[in-house]
Coordinates of C-alpha atoms and ligand atoms in Angstrom, one line a residue:
X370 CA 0.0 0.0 0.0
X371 CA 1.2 3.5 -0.9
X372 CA 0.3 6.3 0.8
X373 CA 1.9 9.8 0.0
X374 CA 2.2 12.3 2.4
X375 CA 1.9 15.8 0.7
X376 CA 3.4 19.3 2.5
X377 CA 5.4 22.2 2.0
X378 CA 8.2 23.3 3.7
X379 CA 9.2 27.1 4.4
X380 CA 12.2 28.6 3.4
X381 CA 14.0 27.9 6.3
X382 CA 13.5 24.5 6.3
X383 CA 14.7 24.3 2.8
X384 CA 17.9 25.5 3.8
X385 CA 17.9 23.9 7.3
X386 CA 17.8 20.4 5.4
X387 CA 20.1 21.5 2.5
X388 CA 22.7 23.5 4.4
X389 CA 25.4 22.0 2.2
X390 CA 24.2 23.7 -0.9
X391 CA 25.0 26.8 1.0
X392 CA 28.3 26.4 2.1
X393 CA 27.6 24.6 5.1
X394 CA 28.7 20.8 4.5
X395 CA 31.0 19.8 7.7
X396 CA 32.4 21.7 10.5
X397 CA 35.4 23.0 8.9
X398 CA 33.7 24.3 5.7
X399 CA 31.1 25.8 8.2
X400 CA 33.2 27.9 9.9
X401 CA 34.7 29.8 6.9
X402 CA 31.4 30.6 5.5
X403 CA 30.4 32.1 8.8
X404 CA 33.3 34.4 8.9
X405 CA 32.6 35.1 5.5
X406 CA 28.9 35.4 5.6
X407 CA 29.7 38.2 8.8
X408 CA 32.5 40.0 6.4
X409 CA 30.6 40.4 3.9
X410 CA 27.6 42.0 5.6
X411 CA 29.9 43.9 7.0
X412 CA 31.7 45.6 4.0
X413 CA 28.3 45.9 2.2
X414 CA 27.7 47.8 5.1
X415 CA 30.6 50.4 4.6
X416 CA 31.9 50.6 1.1
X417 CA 28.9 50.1 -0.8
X418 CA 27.5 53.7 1.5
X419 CA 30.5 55.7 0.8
X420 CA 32.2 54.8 4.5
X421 CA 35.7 53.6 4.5
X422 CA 35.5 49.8 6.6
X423 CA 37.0 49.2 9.8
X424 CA 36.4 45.6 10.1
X425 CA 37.3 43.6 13.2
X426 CA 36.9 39.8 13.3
X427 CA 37.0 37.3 16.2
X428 CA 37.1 34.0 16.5
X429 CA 37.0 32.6 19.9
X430 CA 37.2 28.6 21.3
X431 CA 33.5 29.0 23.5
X432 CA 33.5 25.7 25.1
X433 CA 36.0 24.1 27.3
X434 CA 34.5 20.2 26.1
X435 CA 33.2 20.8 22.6
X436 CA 34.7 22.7 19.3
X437 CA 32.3 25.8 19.8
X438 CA 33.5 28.4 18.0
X439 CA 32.3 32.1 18.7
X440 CA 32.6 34.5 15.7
X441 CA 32.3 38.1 15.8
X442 CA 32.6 41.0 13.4
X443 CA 32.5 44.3 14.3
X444 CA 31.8 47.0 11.2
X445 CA 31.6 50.5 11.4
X446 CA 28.8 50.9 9.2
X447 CA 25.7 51.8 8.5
X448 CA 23.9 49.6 11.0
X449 CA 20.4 48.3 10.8
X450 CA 17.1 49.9 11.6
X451 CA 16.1 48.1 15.1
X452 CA 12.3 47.4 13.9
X453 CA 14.4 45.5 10.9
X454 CA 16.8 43.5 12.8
X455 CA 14.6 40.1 14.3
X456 CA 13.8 39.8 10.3
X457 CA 17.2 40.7 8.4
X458 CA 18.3 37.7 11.0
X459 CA 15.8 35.6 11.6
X460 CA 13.6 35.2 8.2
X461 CA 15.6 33.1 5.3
X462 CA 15.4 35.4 2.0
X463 CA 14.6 39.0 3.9
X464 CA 17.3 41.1 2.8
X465 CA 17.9 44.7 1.5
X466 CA 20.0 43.6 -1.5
X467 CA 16.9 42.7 -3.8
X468 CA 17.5 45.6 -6.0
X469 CA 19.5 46.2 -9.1
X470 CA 22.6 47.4 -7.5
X471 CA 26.4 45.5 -6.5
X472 CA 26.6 44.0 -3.6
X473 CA 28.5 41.2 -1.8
X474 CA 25.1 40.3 -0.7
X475 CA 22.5 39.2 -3.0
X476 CA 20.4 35.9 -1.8
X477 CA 18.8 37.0 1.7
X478 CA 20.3 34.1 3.1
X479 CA 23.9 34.0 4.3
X480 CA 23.6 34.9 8.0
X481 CA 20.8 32.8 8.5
X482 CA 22.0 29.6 7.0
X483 CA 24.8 30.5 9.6
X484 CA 22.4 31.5 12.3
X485 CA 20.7 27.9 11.9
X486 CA 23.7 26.0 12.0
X487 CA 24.4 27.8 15.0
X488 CA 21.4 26.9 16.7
X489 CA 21.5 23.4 15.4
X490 CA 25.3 22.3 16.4
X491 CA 25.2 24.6 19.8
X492 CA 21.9 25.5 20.6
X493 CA 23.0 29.0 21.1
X494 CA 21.2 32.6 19.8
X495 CA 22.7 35.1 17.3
X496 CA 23.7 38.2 19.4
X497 CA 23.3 41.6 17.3
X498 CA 24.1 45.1 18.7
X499 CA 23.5 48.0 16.1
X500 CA 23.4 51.6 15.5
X501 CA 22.3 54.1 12.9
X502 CA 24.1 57.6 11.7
X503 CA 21.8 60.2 13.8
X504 CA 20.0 57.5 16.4
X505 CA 20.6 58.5 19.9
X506 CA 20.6 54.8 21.2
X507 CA 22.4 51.6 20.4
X508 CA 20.2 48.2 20.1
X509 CA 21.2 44.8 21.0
X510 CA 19.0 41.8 20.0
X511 CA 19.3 37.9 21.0
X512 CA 17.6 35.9 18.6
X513 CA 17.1 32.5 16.9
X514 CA 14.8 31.3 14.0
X515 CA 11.8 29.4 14.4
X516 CA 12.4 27.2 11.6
X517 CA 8.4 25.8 10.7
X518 CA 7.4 29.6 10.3
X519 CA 10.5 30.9 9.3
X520 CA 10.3 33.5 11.7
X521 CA 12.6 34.9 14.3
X522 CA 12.0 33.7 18.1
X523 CA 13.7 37.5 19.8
X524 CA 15.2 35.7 23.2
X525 CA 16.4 39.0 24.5
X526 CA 16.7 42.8 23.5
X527 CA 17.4 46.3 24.8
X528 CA 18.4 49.7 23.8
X529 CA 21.2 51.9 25.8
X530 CA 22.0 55.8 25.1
X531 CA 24.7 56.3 22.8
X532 CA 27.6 58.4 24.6
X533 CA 29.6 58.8 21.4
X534 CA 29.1 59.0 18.1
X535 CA 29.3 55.0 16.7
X536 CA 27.7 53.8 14.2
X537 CA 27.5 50.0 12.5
X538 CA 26.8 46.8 13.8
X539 CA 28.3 43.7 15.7
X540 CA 27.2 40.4 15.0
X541 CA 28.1 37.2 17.3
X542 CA 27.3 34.0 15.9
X543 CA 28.4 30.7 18.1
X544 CA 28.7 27.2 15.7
X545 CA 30.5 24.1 16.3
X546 CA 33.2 24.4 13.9
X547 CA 36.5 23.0 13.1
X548 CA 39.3 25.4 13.4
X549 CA 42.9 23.4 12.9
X550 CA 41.1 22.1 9.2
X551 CA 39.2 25.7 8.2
X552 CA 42.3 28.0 9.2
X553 CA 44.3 28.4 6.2
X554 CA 40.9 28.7 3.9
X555 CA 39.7 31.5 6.7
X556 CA 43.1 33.1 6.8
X557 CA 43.0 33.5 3.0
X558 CA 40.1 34.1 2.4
X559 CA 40.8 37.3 4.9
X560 CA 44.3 38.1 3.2
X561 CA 42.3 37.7 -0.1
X562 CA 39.6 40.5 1.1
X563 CA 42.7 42.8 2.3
X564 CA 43.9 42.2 -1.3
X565 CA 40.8 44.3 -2.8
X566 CA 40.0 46.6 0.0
X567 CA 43.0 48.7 0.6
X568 CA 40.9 51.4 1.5
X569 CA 40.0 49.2 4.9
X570 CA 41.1 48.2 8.1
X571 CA 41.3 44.7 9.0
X572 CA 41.7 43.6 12.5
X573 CA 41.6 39.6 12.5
X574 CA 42.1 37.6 16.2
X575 CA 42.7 34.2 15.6
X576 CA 41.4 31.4 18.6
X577 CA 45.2 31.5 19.6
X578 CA 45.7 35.0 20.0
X579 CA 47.4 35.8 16.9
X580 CA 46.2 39.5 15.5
X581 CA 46.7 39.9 11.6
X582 CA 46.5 43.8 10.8
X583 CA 45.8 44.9 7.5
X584 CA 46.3 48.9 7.2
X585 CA 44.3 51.0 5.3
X586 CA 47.1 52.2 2.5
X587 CA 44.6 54.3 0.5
X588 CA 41.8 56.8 1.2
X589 CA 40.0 56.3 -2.1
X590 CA 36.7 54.0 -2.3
X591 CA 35.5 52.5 -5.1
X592 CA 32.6 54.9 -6.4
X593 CA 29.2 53.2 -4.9
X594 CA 26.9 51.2 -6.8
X595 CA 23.7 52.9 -7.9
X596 CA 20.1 51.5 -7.6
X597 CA 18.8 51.2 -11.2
X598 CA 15.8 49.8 -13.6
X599 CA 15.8 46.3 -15.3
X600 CA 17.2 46.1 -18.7
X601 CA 14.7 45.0 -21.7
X602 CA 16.8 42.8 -22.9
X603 CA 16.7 40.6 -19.3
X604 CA 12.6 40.9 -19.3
X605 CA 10.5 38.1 -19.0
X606 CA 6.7 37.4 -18.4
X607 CA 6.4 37.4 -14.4
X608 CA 8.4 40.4 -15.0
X609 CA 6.4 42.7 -16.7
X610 CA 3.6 41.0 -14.7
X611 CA 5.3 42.5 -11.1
X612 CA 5.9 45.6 -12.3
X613 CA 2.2 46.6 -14.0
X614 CA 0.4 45.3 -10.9
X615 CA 2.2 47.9 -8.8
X616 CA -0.4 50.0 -10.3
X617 CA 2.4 52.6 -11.1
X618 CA 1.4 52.8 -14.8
X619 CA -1.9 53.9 -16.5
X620 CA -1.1 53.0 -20.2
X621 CA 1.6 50.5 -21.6
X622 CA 3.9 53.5 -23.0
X623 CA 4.4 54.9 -19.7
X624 CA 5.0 51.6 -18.0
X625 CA 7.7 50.8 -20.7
X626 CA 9.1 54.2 -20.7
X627 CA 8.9 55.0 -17.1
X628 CA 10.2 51.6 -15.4
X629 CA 13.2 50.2 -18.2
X630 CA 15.7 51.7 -18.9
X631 CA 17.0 52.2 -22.3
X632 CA 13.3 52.5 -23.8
X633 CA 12.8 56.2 -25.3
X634 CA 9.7 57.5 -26.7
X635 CA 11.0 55.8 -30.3
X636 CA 11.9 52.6 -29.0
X637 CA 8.6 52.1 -27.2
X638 CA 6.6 52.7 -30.3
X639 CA 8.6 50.9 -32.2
X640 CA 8.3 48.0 -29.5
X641 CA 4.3 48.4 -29.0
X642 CA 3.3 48.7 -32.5
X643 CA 5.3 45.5 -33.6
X644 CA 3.4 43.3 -31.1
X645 CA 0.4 44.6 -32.8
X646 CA -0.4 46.6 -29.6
X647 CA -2.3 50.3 -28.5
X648 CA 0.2 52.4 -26.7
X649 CA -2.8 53.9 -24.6
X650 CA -3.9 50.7 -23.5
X651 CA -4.2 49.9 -19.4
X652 CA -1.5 47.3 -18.7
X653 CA -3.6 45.4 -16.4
X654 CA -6.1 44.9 -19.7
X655 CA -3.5 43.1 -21.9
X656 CA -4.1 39.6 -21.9
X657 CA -1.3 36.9 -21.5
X658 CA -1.1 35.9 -25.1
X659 CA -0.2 39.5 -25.8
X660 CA 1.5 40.0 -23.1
X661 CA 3.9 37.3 -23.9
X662 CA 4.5 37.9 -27.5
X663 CA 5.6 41.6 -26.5
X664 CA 8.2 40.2 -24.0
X665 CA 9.6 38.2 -27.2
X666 CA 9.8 41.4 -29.2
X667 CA 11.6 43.4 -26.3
X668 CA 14.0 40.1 -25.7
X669 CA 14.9 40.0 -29.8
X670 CA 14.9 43.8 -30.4
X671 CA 18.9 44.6 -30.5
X672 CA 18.9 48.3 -30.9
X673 CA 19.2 49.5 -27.0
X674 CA 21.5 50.9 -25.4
X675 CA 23.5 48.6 -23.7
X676 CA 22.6 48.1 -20.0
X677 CA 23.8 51.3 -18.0
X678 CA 26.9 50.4 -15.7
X679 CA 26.3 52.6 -12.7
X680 CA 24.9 49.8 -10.5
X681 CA 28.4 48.5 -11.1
X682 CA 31.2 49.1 -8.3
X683 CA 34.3 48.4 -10.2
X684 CA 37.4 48.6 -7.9
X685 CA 39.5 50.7 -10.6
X686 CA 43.2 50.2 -11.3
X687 CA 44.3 52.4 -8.4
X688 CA 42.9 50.2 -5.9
X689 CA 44.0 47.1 -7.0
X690 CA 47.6 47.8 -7.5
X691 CA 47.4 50.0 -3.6
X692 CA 46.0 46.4 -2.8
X693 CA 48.2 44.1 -4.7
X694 CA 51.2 45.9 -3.4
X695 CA 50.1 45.8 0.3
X696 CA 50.1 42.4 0.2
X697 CA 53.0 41.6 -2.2
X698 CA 55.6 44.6 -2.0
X699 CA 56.3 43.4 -5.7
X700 CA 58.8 44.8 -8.2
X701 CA 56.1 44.8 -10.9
X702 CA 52.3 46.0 -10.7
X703 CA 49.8 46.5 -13.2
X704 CA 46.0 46.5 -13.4
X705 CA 43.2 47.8 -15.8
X706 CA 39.3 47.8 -15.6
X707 CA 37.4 47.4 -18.9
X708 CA 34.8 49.1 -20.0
X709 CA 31.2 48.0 -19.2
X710 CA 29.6 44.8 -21.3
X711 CA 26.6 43.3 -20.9
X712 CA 25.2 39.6 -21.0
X713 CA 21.9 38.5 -21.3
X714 CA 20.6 42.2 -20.1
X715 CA 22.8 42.5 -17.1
X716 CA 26.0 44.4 -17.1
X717 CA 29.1 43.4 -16.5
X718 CA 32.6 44.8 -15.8
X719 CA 36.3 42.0 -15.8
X720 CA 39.0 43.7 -13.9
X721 CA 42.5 42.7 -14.0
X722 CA 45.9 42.9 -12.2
X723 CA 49.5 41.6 -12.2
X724 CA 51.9 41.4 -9.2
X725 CA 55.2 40.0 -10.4
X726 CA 58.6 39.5 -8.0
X727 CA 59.1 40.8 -4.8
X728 CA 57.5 39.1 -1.9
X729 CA 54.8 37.2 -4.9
X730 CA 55.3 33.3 -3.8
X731 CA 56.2 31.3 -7.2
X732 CA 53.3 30.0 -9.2
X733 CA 52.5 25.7 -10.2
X734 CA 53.8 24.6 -13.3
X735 CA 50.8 24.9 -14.9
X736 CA 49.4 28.4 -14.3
X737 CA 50.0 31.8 -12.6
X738 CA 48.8 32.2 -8.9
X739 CA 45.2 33.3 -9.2
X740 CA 43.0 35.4 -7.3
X741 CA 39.4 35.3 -8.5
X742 CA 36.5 38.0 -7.4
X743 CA 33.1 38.5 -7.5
X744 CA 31.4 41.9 -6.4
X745 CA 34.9 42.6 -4.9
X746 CA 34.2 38.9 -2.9
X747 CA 37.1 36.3 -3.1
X748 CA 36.3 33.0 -4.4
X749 CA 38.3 29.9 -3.1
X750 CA 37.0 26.8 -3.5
X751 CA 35.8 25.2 -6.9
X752 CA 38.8 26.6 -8.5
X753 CA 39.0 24.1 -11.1
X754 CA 35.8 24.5 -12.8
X755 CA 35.6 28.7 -12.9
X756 CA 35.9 30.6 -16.2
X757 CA 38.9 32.8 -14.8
X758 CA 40.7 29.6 -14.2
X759 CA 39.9 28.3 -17.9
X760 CA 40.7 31.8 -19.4
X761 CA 44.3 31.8 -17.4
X762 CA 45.3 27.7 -18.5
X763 CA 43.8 27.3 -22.2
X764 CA 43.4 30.9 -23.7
X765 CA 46.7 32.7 -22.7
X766 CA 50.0 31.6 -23.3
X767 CA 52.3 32.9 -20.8
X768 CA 55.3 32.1 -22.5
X769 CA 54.6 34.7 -25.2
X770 CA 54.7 37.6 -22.5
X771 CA 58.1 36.1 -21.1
X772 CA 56.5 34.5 -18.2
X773 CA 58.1 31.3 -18.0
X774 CA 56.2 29.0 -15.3
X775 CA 56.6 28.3 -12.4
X776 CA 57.1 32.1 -12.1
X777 CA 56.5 34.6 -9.0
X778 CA 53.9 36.1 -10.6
X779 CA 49.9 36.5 -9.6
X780 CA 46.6 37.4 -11.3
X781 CA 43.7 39.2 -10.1
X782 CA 40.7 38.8 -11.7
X783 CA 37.5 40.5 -10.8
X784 CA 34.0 40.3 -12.0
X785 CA 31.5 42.8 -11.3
X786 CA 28.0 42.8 -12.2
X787 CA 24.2 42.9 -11.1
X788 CA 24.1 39.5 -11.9
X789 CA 27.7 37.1 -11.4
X790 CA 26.2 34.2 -13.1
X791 CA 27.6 31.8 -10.1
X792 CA 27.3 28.0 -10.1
X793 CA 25.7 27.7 -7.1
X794 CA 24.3 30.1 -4.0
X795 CA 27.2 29.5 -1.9
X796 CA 29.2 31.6 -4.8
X797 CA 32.2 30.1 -5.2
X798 CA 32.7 29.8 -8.9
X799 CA 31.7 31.7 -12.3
X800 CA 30.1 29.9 -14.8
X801 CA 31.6 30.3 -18.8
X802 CA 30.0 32.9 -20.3
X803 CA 31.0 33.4 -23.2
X804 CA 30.8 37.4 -23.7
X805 CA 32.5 37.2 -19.9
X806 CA 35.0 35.1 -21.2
X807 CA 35.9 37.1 -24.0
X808 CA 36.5 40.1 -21.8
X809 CA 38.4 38.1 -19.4
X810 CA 41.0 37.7 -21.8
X811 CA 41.4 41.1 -22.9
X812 CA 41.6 42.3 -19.6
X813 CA 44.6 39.7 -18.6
X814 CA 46.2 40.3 -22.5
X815 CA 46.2 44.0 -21.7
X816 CA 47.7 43.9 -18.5
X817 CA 50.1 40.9 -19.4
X818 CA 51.5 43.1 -22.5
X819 CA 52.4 45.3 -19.9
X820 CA 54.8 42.6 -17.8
X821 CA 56.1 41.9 -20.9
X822 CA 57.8 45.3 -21.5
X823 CA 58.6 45.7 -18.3
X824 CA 60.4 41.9 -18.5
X825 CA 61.9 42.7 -21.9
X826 CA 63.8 46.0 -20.5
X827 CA 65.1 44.0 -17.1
X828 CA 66.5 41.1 -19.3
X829 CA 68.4 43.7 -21.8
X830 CA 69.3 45.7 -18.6
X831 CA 70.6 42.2 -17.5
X832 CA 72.8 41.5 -20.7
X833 CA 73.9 44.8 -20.5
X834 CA 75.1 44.2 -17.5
X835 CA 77.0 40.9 -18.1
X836 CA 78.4 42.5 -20.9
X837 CA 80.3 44.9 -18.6
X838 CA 81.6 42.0 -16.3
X839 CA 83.0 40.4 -18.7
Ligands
ADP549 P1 22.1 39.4 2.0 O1 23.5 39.9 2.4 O2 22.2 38.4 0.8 O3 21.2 40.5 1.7 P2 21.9 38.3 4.7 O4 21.1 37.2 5.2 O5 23.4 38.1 4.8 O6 21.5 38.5 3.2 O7 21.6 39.7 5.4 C1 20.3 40.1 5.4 C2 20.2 41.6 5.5 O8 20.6 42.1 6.8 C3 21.1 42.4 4.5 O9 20.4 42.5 3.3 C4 21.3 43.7 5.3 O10 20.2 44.6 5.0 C5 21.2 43.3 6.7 N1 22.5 43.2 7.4 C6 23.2 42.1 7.7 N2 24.3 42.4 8.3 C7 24.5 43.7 8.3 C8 25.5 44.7 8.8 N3 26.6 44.2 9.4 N4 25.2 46.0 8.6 C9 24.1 46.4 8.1 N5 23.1 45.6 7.6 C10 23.3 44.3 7.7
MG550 MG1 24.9 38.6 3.3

C-alpha cells in the first residue's frame, strides 16, 4: 500500500535540510562561510555607503568540552534599523539587497544559513548590537529562528543611550566548527579581502591570539553602486507582470518608458506597434497571449542601449595595484578595468591585475597564482571549474609575454555585475560565459602586454650588465 504524504516546507527549512548547498557541509567548511557570511555583511555595510570599513573579526574557542567556536565582526557601518533587525536575521530570504545594485550580498540568506547552524550544532542565539548615523541609542538583539514559520524567536533585547558618536553593527554567531582544518581557507580568504580593500582596516584575532592587521594604504573607495531599472533585454513574463500590478502605470507607453531603462519614446513605439499593440492601453487589460509575445519582441529587439553600468562598483586600477602591493611589495604591478559589457541584459565589468617578483610566492607549473573576485568577494574553493581559471590555463599563453612557469607572478581577476552568473548560492565559482570570457582575456592580454615590456627592459638591462663583467 502506498500512501503519500503531501506538504510544504518554508524557506528555512529548505535550507535547514540543504545546508550543504549553502556552504555549510562539515564543520570545517562551516566555519569559513560564517566568517565570510559576517565579512561580507559587514563591507556591504561600509563601502557600498561611501564609508571607509574598519572591520574587526574574532574568533573565539566557547567551550572548554566541545569545538564551539564564537565569531564576531565588528563594522563601522551603516547599522540596521532596530524594527528591521529580528527579520534581516531571523527570516531566510529578507534582505535589503533585492535591487538592481552591486553587492556582496544578493540571496537574503547567508547569516541565516549561519544563524541555523548555530542553533543546530550549539543550541546557542545570534547576538546583534546596532546603531544608525543620527539615532541616539544603540540596540542589542538575541535571537534565533523558528524554523516551521520561518520566523525569528527575539530571546532577548534592549536599547542603551549612545555616549559617542558610533555607528554599524556587531554580530556574534556561536557554531561548532573546526578550526585546525578551516584556518588556512579562513586566513586567506581574509588576506584575499585585504587584497581588494585597501581602503579598509582589517583587524583579525585568531582562537590562539594571533592578530593579523591589515592597514588602510589608500583613502579612495571605489565609487558606490547605484540603484537602477531592469534592462529590456533581461525581461521576461512574471516580469512585466510585477511591475504593472504595482499599479504605477496607467497605459503600456508609460509603463515601458517610465520603469526600463533604455526604452525612449521611439523605441517604445517601435516596441508596442510590432506586437500589434495600443500604446494607450491599461497594462492590467492586456491579456497573457499578448503580453507574452511583447516580452519576445523586447528580448529580440537589439537596438538598445546597452545596459547602464552605474549599479556597477568596479574597484579601478588604483585600488587594485594600492592592494596588490600591500600584500606583495612586488617589483612589478599593473592592473586595468574594462569598460562595461553586458550579457543577457545584465552588465558586467572584468578587472584585471599583475603582481610580479618581490615578496609574490612562485606560481604551479601549470598556471599563474590566481585570485578570482566577484562583487569585490574572493572566491576559493571550486577553483577548477571557474571561467577565470579556464581563461588563465587554455586561452593565454604565458610564454609569449616572457613569463616562463613556475614564475613569482599572480593574477587578479574581478567580476562585477548585477548578476555574477555563479554555479551555485554558496558563490564560489563563475560559470563560462562566453561574452564574460571574451573580456576576461582582454583584460589579462592588456595587462600581461604590460609585464612583458617591463620583463623585456630587465632582461636587456641584464645582458647589459653581463656584458660589462665580462
Ligand atoms: P544578503 O546579504 O544576501 O542580503 P543576509 O542574510 O546576509 O542576506 O543579510 C540580510 C540583510 O541584513 C542584509 O540585506 C542587510 O540589509 C542586513 N545586514 C546584515 N548584516 C548587516 C550589517 N553588518 N550591517 C548592516 N546591515 C546588515
Ligand atoms: Mg549577506
Amino acid at each position: 500500500e502506498t500512501v503519500e504524504n503531501y506538504k510544504a516546507i518554508s524557506a528555512a527549512e529548505f535550507f535547514y535540510k540543504y545546508k550543504e548547498i549553502a556552504g555549510f557541509a562539515n564543520p570545517a567548511r562551516a566555519l569559513y562561510q560564517t566568517v565570510r557570511e559576517l565579512v561580507e555583511n559587514a563591507l556591504d555595510a561600509t563601502d557600498a555607503h561611501g564609508i571607509l570599513p574598519n572591520i574587526k573579526i574574532t574568533i573565539e574557542k566557547a567551550d572548554q568540552v566541545h569545538e564551539y567556536y564564537k565569531i564576531t565582526v565588528e563594522d563601522n557601518g551603516i547599522g540596521i534599523p532596530p524594527h528591521i533587525v529580528p527579520k534581516a536575521f531571523g527570516r531566510v530570504l529578507f534582505s535589503s539587497k533585492y535591487v538592481l545594485r552591486q553587492t556582496r550580498g544578493m540571496f537574503g540568506l547567508g547569516v541565516k544559513v549561519a544563524v541555523l547552524y548555530g542553533q543546530m550544532t550549539t543550541g546557542r542565539p545570534v547576538e546583534i548590537i546596532t546603531s544608525q548615523p543620527g539615532l541616539r541609542r544603540i540596540y542589542y538583539y538575541k535571537l534565533r529562528i523558528d524554523i516551521n514559520k520561518n520566523q525569528p524567536i527575539i530571546l532577548e533585547r534592549g536599547s542603551w543611550r549612545k555616549n559617542r558618536d558610533w555607528h554599524g553593527s556587531i554580530v556574534s554567531l556561536t557554531i561548532e566548527g573546526d578550526w585546525s582544518r578551516s584556518k588556512s581557507r579562513v586566513k586567506d580568504y581574509i588576506k584575499r579581502t585585504a587584497v581588494v580593500t585597501p581602503y579598509a582596516n582589517i583587524v583579525f584575532m585568531t582562537p590562539e591570539g594571533e592578530i593579523y592587521y591589515y592597514k588602510r594604504v589608500i583613502d579612495k573607495l571605489p565609487s558606490p553602486p547605484k540603484r537602477v531599472k531592469p534592462h529590456p533585454r533581461g525581461v521576461d513574463l512574471e516580469l512585466l507582470k510585477r511591475i504593472r500590478e504595482t499599479g504605477k502605470y496607467t497605459t503600456l507607453y508609460n509603463l515601458l518608458t517610465k520603469s526600463f531603462q533604455s526604452i525612449g519614446d521611439v523605441t517604445a513605439k517601435k516596441l508596442i506597434s510590432q506586437a500589434g499593440l495600443d500604446p494607450n492601453i491599461d497594462p492590467m487589460k492586456i491579456s497573457d497571449k499578448d503580453l507574452l509575445r511583447l516580452v519576445n519582441i523586447m528580448k529580440k529587439y537589439n537596438k538598445y542601449r546597452p545596459p547602464k553600468a552605474q549599479a556597477l562598483s568596479p574597484l579601478g586600477p588604483d585600488v587594485i595595484k594600492a592592494g596588490l602591493t600591500r600584500i606583495y611589495e612586488p617589483e612589478f604591478v599593473e592592473a586595468t578595468t574594462r569598460k562595461p559589457s553586458a550579457y543577457q541584459g545584465h552588465p558586467f565589468i572584468v578587472e584585471a591585475g599583475i603582481a610580479y617578483g618581490g615578496k609574490v610566492p612562485r606560481s604551479p607549473p601549470d598556471k599563474p597564482n590566481l585570485l578570482r573576485y566577484a562583487n569585490k568577494i574572493p572566491l576559493l574553493y571550486d577553483e577548477g571549474s571557474d571561467v577565470i581559471t579556464a581563461v588563465i590555463k587554455e586561452d593565454i599563453n604565458w610564454d609569449n609575454y616572457l613569463v616562463h612557469l613556475p614564475a613569482p607572478i599572480v593574477v587578479l581577476v574581478h567580476i562585477c555585475s548585477t548578476k555574477v552568473p555563479f554555479k551555485g548560492v554558496g558563490k564560489e565559482s563563475i560559470a563560462d560565459v562566453s561574452d564574460i570570457r571574451r573580456e576576461i582575456k582582454l583584460a589579462i592580454s592588456e595587462v600581461a602586454r604590460k609585464l612583458r615590456n617591463y620583463l623585456s627592459k630587465k632582461i636587456k638591462e641584464e645582458e647589459k650588465k653581463k656584458k660589462i663583467v665580462n
